[in-house]
mmCIF file of C-alpha atoms and ligand atoms in Angstrom:
data_model
loop_
_atom_site.group_PDB
_atom_site.id
_atom_site.type_symbol
_atom_site.label_atom_id
_atom_site.label_comp_id
_atom_site.label_asym_id
_atom_site.label_seq_id
_atom_site.Cartn_x
_atom_site.Cartn_y
_atom_site.Cartn_z
ATOM 1 C CA UNK V 1 0.000 0.000 0.000
ATOM 2 C CA UNK V 2 0.911 3.616 -0.424
ATOM 3 C CA UNK V 3 3.286 5.314 2.026
ATOM 4 C CA UNK V 4 2.301 8.845 1.090
ATOM 5 C CA UNK V 5 0.668 11.282 3.460
ATOM 6 C CA UNK V 6 -2.901 12.331 2.804
ATOM 7 C CA UNK V 7 -3.142 15.688 1.000
ATOM 8 C CA UNK V 8 -4.867 18.452 2.963
ATOM 9 C CA UNK V 9 -6.009 22.000 2.269
ATOM 10 C CA UNK V 10 -3.018 23.478 4.163
ATOM 11 C CA UNK V 11 -0.847 21.063 2.169
ATOM 12 C CA UNK V 12 -2.149 22.515 -1.101
ATOM 13 C CA UNK V 13 -1.578 26.109 0.064
ATOM 14 C CA UNK V 14 1.917 25.142 1.278
ATOM 15 C CA UNK V 15 2.762 23.952 -2.236
ATOM 16 C CA UNK V 16 1.547 27.296 -3.602
ATOM 17 C CA UNK V 17 3.576 29.310 -1.084
ATOM 18 C CA UNK V 18 6.675 27.248 -1.887
ATOM 19 C CA UNK V 19 6.137 27.795 -5.625
ATOM 20 C CA UNK V 20 5.587 24.076 -6.305
ATOM 21 C CA UNK V 21 2.994 23.379 -9.028
ATOM 22 C CA UNK V 22 -0.047 21.356 -7.975
ATOM 23 C CA UNK V 23 -0.819 18.243 -10.041
ATOM 24 C CA UNK V 24 -4.457 17.452 -10.798
ATOM 25 C CA UNK V 25 -6.045 14.820 -13.052
ATOM 26 C CA UNK V 26 -9.546 13.615 -13.700
ATOM 27 C CA UNK V 27 -10.351 10.040 -12.721
ATOM 28 C CA UNK V 28 -13.535 7.978 -12.722
ATOM 29 C CA UNK V 29 -12.734 4.468 -11.485
ATOM 30 C CA UNK V 30 -11.035 2.477 -8.727
ATOM 31 C CA UNK V 31 -7.999 0.982 -10.517
ATOM 32 C CA UNK V 32 -7.007 4.274 -12.171
ATOM 33 C CA UNK V 33 -7.457 6.083 -8.858
ATOM 34 C CA UNK V 34 -5.086 3.594 -7.235
ATOM 35 C CA UNK V 35 -2.428 4.274 -9.890
ATOM 36 C CA UNK V 36 -2.844 8.058 -9.625
ATOM 37 C CA UNK V 37 -2.528 7.953 -5.836
ATOM 38 C CA UNK V 38 0.594 5.784 -6.105
ATOM 39 C CA UNK V 39 2.071 8.230 -8.637
ATOM 40 C CA UNK V 40 1.734 11.079 -6.122
ATOM 41 C CA UNK V 41 -0.940 13.114 -7.927
ATOM 42 C CA UNK V 42 -2.064 15.875 -5.518
ATOM 43 C CA UNK V 43 -5.705 16.264 -6.562
ATOM 44 C CA UNK V 44 -8.266 14.164 -8.425
ATOM 45 C CA UNK V 45 -11.366 15.564 -10.080
ATOM 46 C CA UNK V 46 -14.167 13.112 -10.674
ATOM 47 C CA UNK V 47 -15.435 15.257 -13.514
ATOM 48 C CA UNK V 48 -18.849 15.125 -15.077
ATOM 49 C CA UNK V 49 -16.702 14.637 -18.179
ATOM 50 C CA UNK V 50 -17.319 11.005 -17.277
ATOM 51 C CA UNK V 51 -20.447 11.428 -19.393
ATOM 52 C CA UNK V 52 -18.161 11.662 -22.413
ATOM 53 C CA UNK V 53 -15.084 9.654 -21.375
ATOM 54 C CA UNK V 54 -16.821 6.744 -19.644
ATOM 55 C CA UNK V 55 -20.451 6.738 -20.800
ATOM 56 C CA UNK V 56 -20.051 7.784 -24.457
ATOM 57 C CA UNK V 57 -22.381 10.798 -24.484
ATOM 58 C CA UNK V 58 -21.532 13.814 -26.664
ATOM 59 C CA UNK V 59 -21.741 16.244 -23.736
ATOM 60 C CA UNK V 60 -21.710 16.319 -19.935
ATOM 61 C CA UNK V 61 -25.385 17.267 -19.642
ATOM 62 C CA UNK V 62 -26.915 13.760 -19.263
ATOM 63 C CA UNK V 63 -24.750 12.962 -16.206
ATOM 64 C CA UNK V 64 -26.776 12.487 -13.021
ATOM 65 C CA UNK V 65 -25.939 12.849 -9.350
ATOM 66 C CA UNK V 66 -26.307 9.063 -9.015
ATOM 67 C CA UNK V 67 -23.660 8.541 -11.738
ATOM 68 C CA UNK V 68 -21.334 10.913 -9.898
ATOM 69 C CA UNK V 69 -21.841 9.354 -6.470
ATOM 70 C CA UNK V 70 -21.158 5.846 -7.781
ATOM 71 C CA UNK V 71 -17.939 6.810 -9.571
ATOM 72 C CA UNK V 72 -16.656 9.270 -6.966
ATOM 73 C CA UNK V 73 -16.994 6.782 -4.110
ATOM 74 C CA UNK V 74 -15.090 4.196 -6.204
ATOM 75 C CA UNK V 75 -12.305 6.711 -6.830
ATOM 76 C CA UNK V 76 -12.034 7.459 -3.109
ATOM 77 C CA UNK V 77 -11.657 3.730 -2.375
ATOM 78 C CA UNK V 78 -8.757 3.586 -4.846
ATOM 79 C CA UNK V 79 -7.119 6.873 -3.843
ATOM 80 C CA UNK V 80 -7.306 7.459 -0.083
ATOM 81 C CA UNK V 81 -4.536 10.085 -0.040
ATOM 82 C CA UNK V 82 -5.439 12.557 -2.785
ATOM 83 C CA UNK V 83 -7.470 15.749 -2.380
ATOM 84 C CA UNK V 84 -10.677 14.480 -3.954
ATOM 85 C CA UNK V 85 -12.987 16.873 -5.787
ATOM 86 C CA UNK V 86 -16.521 15.978 -6.865
ATOM 87 C CA UNK V 87 -17.825 17.809 -9.911
ATOM 88 C CA UNK V 88 -21.401 18.984 -9.484
ATOM 89 C CA UNK V 89 -23.427 17.766 -12.465
ATOM 90 C CA UNK V 90 -25.835 19.778 -14.565
ATOM 91 C CA UNK V 91 -28.811 21.189 -12.642
ATOM 92 C CA UNK V 92 -27.602 20.086 -9.212
ATOM 93 C CA UNK V 93 -26.639 23.672 -8.269
ATOM 94 C CA UNK V 94 -28.119 25.989 -10.899
ATOM 95 C CA UNK V 95 -31.703 26.020 -9.505
ATOM 96 C CA UNK V 96 -30.962 27.479 -6.046
ATOM 97 C CA UNK V 97 -28.461 27.905 -3.233
ATOM 98 C CA UNK V 98 -30.238 25.240 -1.208
ATOM 99 C CA UNK V 99 -30.100 22.716 -4.061
ATOM 100 C CA UNK V 100 -26.389 23.430 -4.391
ATOM 101 C CA UNK V 101 -25.688 22.901 -0.678
ATOM 102 C CA UNK V 102 -27.681 19.649 -0.557
ATOM 103 C CA UNK V 103 -25.867 18.137 -3.532
ATOM 104 C CA UNK V 104 -22.463 19.351 -2.364
ATOM 105 C CA UNK V 105 -23.210 17.651 0.958
ATOM 106 C CA UNK V 106 -23.874 14.343 -0.800
ATOM 107 C CA UNK V 107 -20.390 14.421 -2.343
ATOM 108 C CA UNK V 108 -18.893 14.884 1.126
ATOM 109 C CA UNK V 109 -21.087 12.408 3.044
ATOM 110 C CA UNK V 110 -21.531 9.631 0.466
ATOM 111 C CA UNK V 111 -18.266 9.787 -1.490
ATOM 112 C CA UNK V 112 -15.612 10.969 0.968
ATOM 113 C CA UNK V 113 -14.826 14.075 -1.067
ATOM 114 C CA UNK V 114 -12.601 16.893 0.172
ATOM 115 C CA UNK V 115 -14.202 19.548 -2.038
ATOM 116 C CA UNK V 116 -16.690 20.163 -4.819
ATOM 117 C CA UNK V 117 -16.447 22.111 -8.085
ATOM 118 C CA UNK V 118 -19.112 23.983 -9.993
ATOM 119 C CA UNK V 119 -19.161 26.003 -13.207
ATOM 120 C CA UNK V 120 -20.017 29.664 -13.680
ATOM 121 C CA UNK V 121 -19.043 33.237 -12.835
ATOM 122 C CA UNK V 122 -20.470 35.983 -10.617
ATOM 123 C CA UNK V 123 -23.996 34.614 -11.176
ATOM 124 C CA UNK V 124 -22.929 31.535 -9.178
ATOM 125 C CA UNK V 125 -21.283 33.505 -6.344
ATOM 126 C CA UNK V 126 -24.235 32.923 -4.000
ATOM 127 C CA UNK V 127 -24.019 29.122 -4.581
ATOM 128 C CA UNK V 128 -20.277 29.245 -3.871
ATOM 129 C CA UNK V 129 -20.901 31.303 -0.714
ATOM 130 C CA UNK V 130 -23.644 28.956 0.519
ATOM 131 C CA UNK V 131 -21.510 25.849 0.023
ATOM 132 C CA UNK V 132 -18.444 27.474 1.625
ATOM 133 C CA UNK V 133 -20.560 28.641 4.605
ATOM 134 C CA UNK V 134 -21.668 25.032 5.046
ATOM 135 C CA UNK V 135 -18.039 24.099 5.672
ATOM 136 C CA UNK V 136 -17.442 22.521 2.273
ATOM 137 C CA UNK V 137 -14.343 23.643 0.333
ATOM 138 C CA UNK V 138 -15.518 24.791 -3.090
ATOM 139 C CA UNK V 139 -13.831 25.358 -6.441
ATOM 140 C CA UNK V 140 -15.080 27.687 -9.198
ATOM 141 C CA UNK V 141 -14.691 26.924 -12.899
ATOM 142 C CA UNK V 142 -14.368 29.718 -15.485
ATOM 143 C CA UNK V 143 -13.563 30.023 -19.194
ATOM 144 C CA UNK V 144 -14.818 27.066 -21.191
ATOM 145 C CA UNK V 145 -17.533 25.663 -18.951
ATOM 146 C CA UNK V 146 -18.796 22.493 -20.667
ATOM 147 C CA UNK V 147 -22.281 22.558 -19.090
ATOM 148 C CA UNK V 148 -22.857 25.837 -21.002
ATOM 149 C CA UNK V 149 -21.365 24.587 -24.263
ATOM 150 C CA UNK V 150 -24.478 25.464 -26.206
ATOM 151 C CA UNK V 151 -24.526 29.075 -24.977
ATOM 152 C CA UNK V 152 -20.748 29.381 -25.531
ATOM 153 C CA UNK V 153 -21.032 28.221 -29.145
ATOM 154 C CA UNK V 154 -18.915 25.070 -28.801
ATOM 155 C CA UNK V 155 -15.780 23.766 -27.094
ATOM 156 C CA UNK V 156 -13.547 26.754 -27.871
ATOM 157 C CA UNK V 157 -11.171 29.334 -26.374
ATOM 158 C CA UNK V 158 -12.852 31.859 -24.069
ATOM 159 C CA UNK V 159 -11.653 35.396 -23.283
ATOM 160 C CA UNK V 160 -9.643 36.017 -26.446
ATOM 161 C CA UNK V 161 -11.019 39.557 -26.762
ATOM 162 C CA UNK V 162 -10.455 42.189 -24.059
ATOM 163 C CA UNK V 163 -14.132 42.584 -23.103
ATOM 164 C CA UNK V 164 -14.726 38.865 -22.581
ATOM 165 C CA UNK V 165 -11.371 38.534 -20.801
ATOM 166 C CA UNK V 166 -12.303 41.369 -18.426
ATOM 167 C CA UNK V 167 -15.510 39.538 -17.538
ATOM 168 C CA UNK V 168 -13.520 36.386 -16.715
ATOM 169 C CA UNK V 169 -11.087 38.390 -14.521
ATOM 170 C CA UNK V 170 -14.024 40.018 -12.696
ATOM 171 C CA UNK V 171 -15.777 36.670 -12.307
ATOM 172 C CA UNK V 172 -12.629 35.233 -10.710
ATOM 173 C CA UNK V 173 -12.618 38.068 -8.156
ATOM 174 C CA UNK V 174 -16.318 37.506 -7.432
ATOM 175 C CA UNK V 175 -15.811 33.762 -6.866
ATOM 176 C CA UNK V 176 -12.805 34.332 -4.603
ATOM 177 C CA UNK V 177 -14.728 36.926 -2.575
ATOM 178 C CA UNK V 178 -17.648 34.490 -2.308
ATOM 179 C CA UNK V 179 -15.364 31.917 -0.689
ATOM 180 C CA UNK V 180 -13.925 29.708 -3.449
ATOM 181 C CA UNK V 181 -10.541 28.407 -2.258
ATOM 182 C CA UNK V 182 -9.587 27.490 -5.819
ATOM 183 C CA UNK V 183 -10.594 28.457 -9.360
ATOM 184 C CA UNK V 184 -10.073 26.352 -12.458
ATOM 185 C CA UNK V 185 -9.476 28.302 -15.673
ATOM 186 C CA UNK V 186 -10.259 26.183 -18.703
ATOM 187 C CA UNK V 187 -9.174 27.227 -22.179
ATOM 188 C CA UNK V 188 -8.504 30.917 -21.580
ATOM 189 C CA UNK V 189 -5.427 32.724 -22.963
ATOM 190 C CA UNK V 190 -2.271 32.317 -20.858
ATOM 191 C CA UNK V 191 -2.067 36.068 -20.243
ATOM 192 C CA UNK V 192 -5.575 36.126 -18.786
ATOM 193 C CA UNK V 193 -4.619 33.222 -16.545
ATOM 194 C CA UNK V 194 -1.475 35.089 -15.471
ATOM 195 C CA UNK V 195 -3.470 38.227 -14.590
ATOM 196 C CA UNK V 196 -5.949 36.218 -12.523
ATOM 197 C CA UNK V 197 -3.156 34.333 -10.745
ATOM 198 C CA UNK V 198 -1.380 37.613 -9.885
ATOM 199 C CA UNK V 199 -4.601 39.122 -8.523
ATOM 200 C CA UNK V 200 -5.653 36.103 -6.457
ATOM 201 C CA UNK V 201 -5.244 36.803 -2.748
ATOM 202 C CA UNK V 202 -6.094 33.527 -0.991
ATOM 203 C CA UNK V 203 -7.198 31.444 -3.947
ATOM 204 C CA UNK V 204 -5.394 28.686 -5.809
ATOM 205 C CA UNK V 205 -5.602 29.148 -9.588
ATOM 206 C CA UNK V 206 -5.446 26.009 -11.704
ATOM 207 C CA UNK V 207 -5.019 25.789 -15.472
ATOM 208 C CA UNK V 208 -6.542 23.456 -18.008
ATOM 209 C CA UNK V 209 -5.164 24.657 -21.315
ATOM 210 C CA UNK V 210 -4.536 28.113 -19.836
ATOM 211 C CA UNK V 211 -0.728 28.119 -19.701
ATOM 212 C CA UNK V 212 2.039 27.834 -17.152
ATOM 213 C CA UNK V 213 1.377 30.814 -14.896
ATOM 214 C CA UNK V 214 -1.282 29.195 -12.731
ATOM 215 C CA UNK V 215 -0.501 27.457 -9.428
ATOM 216 C CA UNK V 216 -0.933 24.062 -11.050
ATOM 217 C CA UNK V 217 -2.286 22.039 -13.949
ATOM 218 C CA UNK V 218 -5.318 19.855 -14.590
ATOM 219 C CA UNK V 219 -5.667 17.394 -17.463
ATOM 220 C CA UNK V 220 -8.418 15.018 -18.438
ATOM 221 C CA UNK V 221 -6.951 11.574 -17.846
ATOM 222 C CA UNK V 222 -8.400 10.069 -21.024
ATOM 223 C CA UNK V 223 -6.831 12.823 -23.157
ATOM 224 C CA UNK V 224 -3.442 12.457 -21.476
ATOM 225 C CA UNK V 225 -3.285 8.680 -21.852
ATOM 226 C CA UNK V 226 -4.749 8.055 -25.300
ATOM 227 C CA UNK V 227 -8.030 6.660 -23.998
ATOM 228 C CA UNK V 228 -10.633 8.907 -25.646
ATOM 229 C CA UNK V 229 -11.322 7.619 -29.138
ATOM 230 C CA UNK V 230 -13.143 10.646 -30.593
ATOM 231 C CA UNK V 231 -10.437 13.369 -30.515
ATOM 232 C CA UNK V 232 -7.417 14.728 -28.644
ATOM 233 C CA UNK V 233 -7.745 18.408 -27.713
ATOM 234 C CA UNK V 234 -4.744 20.674 -28.326
ATOM 235 C CA UNK V 235 -4.450 21.489 -24.619
ATOM 236 C CA UNK V 236 -3.641 17.871 -23.792
ATOM 237 C CA UNK V 237 -0.354 16.052 -24.197
ATOM 238 C CA UNK V 238 -0.389 12.265 -24.520
ATOM 239 C CA UNK V 239 2.028 11.261 -21.748
ATOM 240 C CA UNK V 240 1.648 7.556 -22.521
ATOM 241 C CA UNK V 241 -0.491 5.948 -25.207
ATOM 242 C CA UNK V 242 -2.337 3.434 -23.039
ATOM 243 C CA UNK V 243 -5.010 3.186 -25.735
ATOM 244 C CA UNK V 244 -2.436 1.811 -28.205
ATOM 245 C CA UNK V 245 -1.093 -0.668 -25.637
ATOM 246 C CA UNK V 246 -4.617 -1.911 -24.848
ATOM 247 C CA UNK V 247 -5.481 -2.208 -28.559
ATOM 248 C CA UNK V 248 -2.357 -4.301 -29.143
ATOM 249 C CA UNK V 249 -3.262 -6.544 -26.200
ATOM 250 C CA UNK V 250 -6.828 -6.985 -27.453
ATOM 251 C CA UNK V 251 -5.603 -8.023 -30.889
ATOM 252 C CA UNK V 252 -3.282 -10.573 -29.263
ATOM 253 C CA UNK V 253 -6.135 -11.930 -27.092
ATOM 254 C CA UNK V 254 -8.455 -12.424 -30.067
ATOM 255 C CA UNK V 255 -5.657 -14.089 -32.049
ATOM 256 C CA UNK V 256 -4.564 -16.477 -29.264
ATOM 257 C CA UNK V 257 -8.072 -17.603 -28.365
ATOM 258 C CA UNK V 258 -8.897 -18.075 -32.042
ATOM 259 C CA UNK V 259 -5.706 -20.102 -32.582
ATOM 260 C CA UNK V 260 -6.161 -22.026 -29.266
ATOM 261 C CA UNK V 261 -2.761 -20.902 -27.976
ATOM 262 C CA UNK V 262 -4.500 -19.401 -24.916
ATOM 263 C CA UNK V 263 -5.172 -20.628 -22.268
ATOM 264 C CA UNK V 264 -2.110 -22.694 -21.397
ATOM 265 C CA UNK V 265 -1.644 -25.282 -18.637
ATOM 266 C CA UNK V 266 -0.632 -22.573 -16.117
ATOM 267 C CA UNK V 267 -3.935 -20.754 -16.701
ATOM 268 C CA UNK V 268 -6.260 -23.564 -15.587
ATOM 269 C CA UNK V 269 -6.683 -25.975 -12.713
ATOM 270 C CA UNK V 270 -6.541 -29.762 -12.918
ATOM 271 C CA UNK V 271 -8.157 -32.489 -10.801
ATOM 272 C CA UNK V 272 -6.431 -35.465 -9.080
ATOM 273 C CA UNK V 273 -6.781 -38.740 -11.047
ATOM 274 C CA UNK V 274 -8.588 -40.556 -8.218
ATOM 275 C CA UNK V 275 -11.153 -37.761 -7.827
ATOM 276 C CA UNK V 276 -11.737 -37.728 -11.551
ATOM 277 C CA UNK V 277 -12.147 -41.551 -11.671
ATOM 278 C CA UNK V 278 -14.617 -41.312 -8.777
ATOM 279 C CA UNK V 279 -16.540 -38.570 -10.569
ATOM 280 C CA UNK V 280 -16.817 -40.694 -13.732
ATOM 281 C CA UNK V 281 -17.952 -43.683 -11.636
ATOM 282 C CA UNK V 282 -20.585 -41.529 -9.919
ATOM 283 C CA UNK V 283 -21.866 -40.124 -13.199
ATOM 284 C CA UNK V 284 -21.988 -43.607 -14.783
ATOM 285 C CA UNK V 285 -23.827 -44.913 -11.703
ATOM 286 C CA UNK V 286 -26.343 -42.059 -12.015
ATOM 287 C CA UNK V 287 -26.867 -42.927 -15.681
ATOM 288 C CA UNK V 288 -27.251 -46.687 -15.010
ATOM 289 C CA UNK V 289 -29.792 -45.945 -12.272
ATOM 290 C CA UNK V 290 -31.963 -43.955 -14.717
HETATM 291 O O1 KIV D 301 -15.826 17.412 -15.954
HETATM 292 C C1 KIV D 301 -14.638 17.694 -16.025
HETATM 293 O O2 KIV D 301 -13.744 16.847 -16.147
HETATM 294 C C2 KIV D 301 -14.288 19.088 -15.955
HETATM 295 C C3 KIV D 301 -13.028 19.457 -16.646
HETATM 296 C C4 KIV D 301 -13.306 19.695 -18.077
HETATM 297 C C5 KIV D 301 -12.416 20.600 -16.007
HETATM 298 O O3 KIV D 301 -15.032 19.884 -15.454
#
């Protein structure tokens, strides 16, 4: 088992104060969580991106709270030491502050989360404040916010022009003032990310495709390890092509079973001769008695 110490909120802020980048990946299942914990990843996000990466939908909108609870609890069992963030799915916080607090509480009580994340700017500040006042660490998410993909006109860079960038900078201030301890900036220009990071007072700024000047980086696990078949976004790097390795293994499995070269003696269990002879006698006796 892992020897590492469990990550804490002071531990994350210590990394920031020491200028050490925070590492953050998405994860949706027990075995991958185990590997990420063993690798020393600081934070895991069980993203509602699981709708796309694990369930094959074209967006995150069909993901339910029940989907999230099931996967997030599995991730916690695999990764006891990471700072675990549950991603609030579509319409579990938009309707009201109370709805937001109730669903955030489920992530903490039922999944063992350390924090929750929700999408949106100043218009979500009251949800952020309500969750934070309930004693739940909360993360804001600005820039490309996939639950609003339709309103944003697609999965594309946000804040390229000065007016839109100003809104993102102001939203970041509003979320920090409301009590967010961390803000994720997804797909905004690096200079906008740098400005927000410089202005943050007590808030950790994380980047997903927003450059190096944040306090740390987030990547979607499936993009970073060649596991999403539909496309690879520019913001991701493939650190290891697990998809190619698995494909190769699958081809070998189909070939060996087809050619009867798998399984081999070491892959099955035998039976002592006397037990087998007794079995045959018993079966023959049963047949003769019929
Ligand atoms: O659901 C998710 O994985 C996310 C990332 C895109 C940041 O919210």
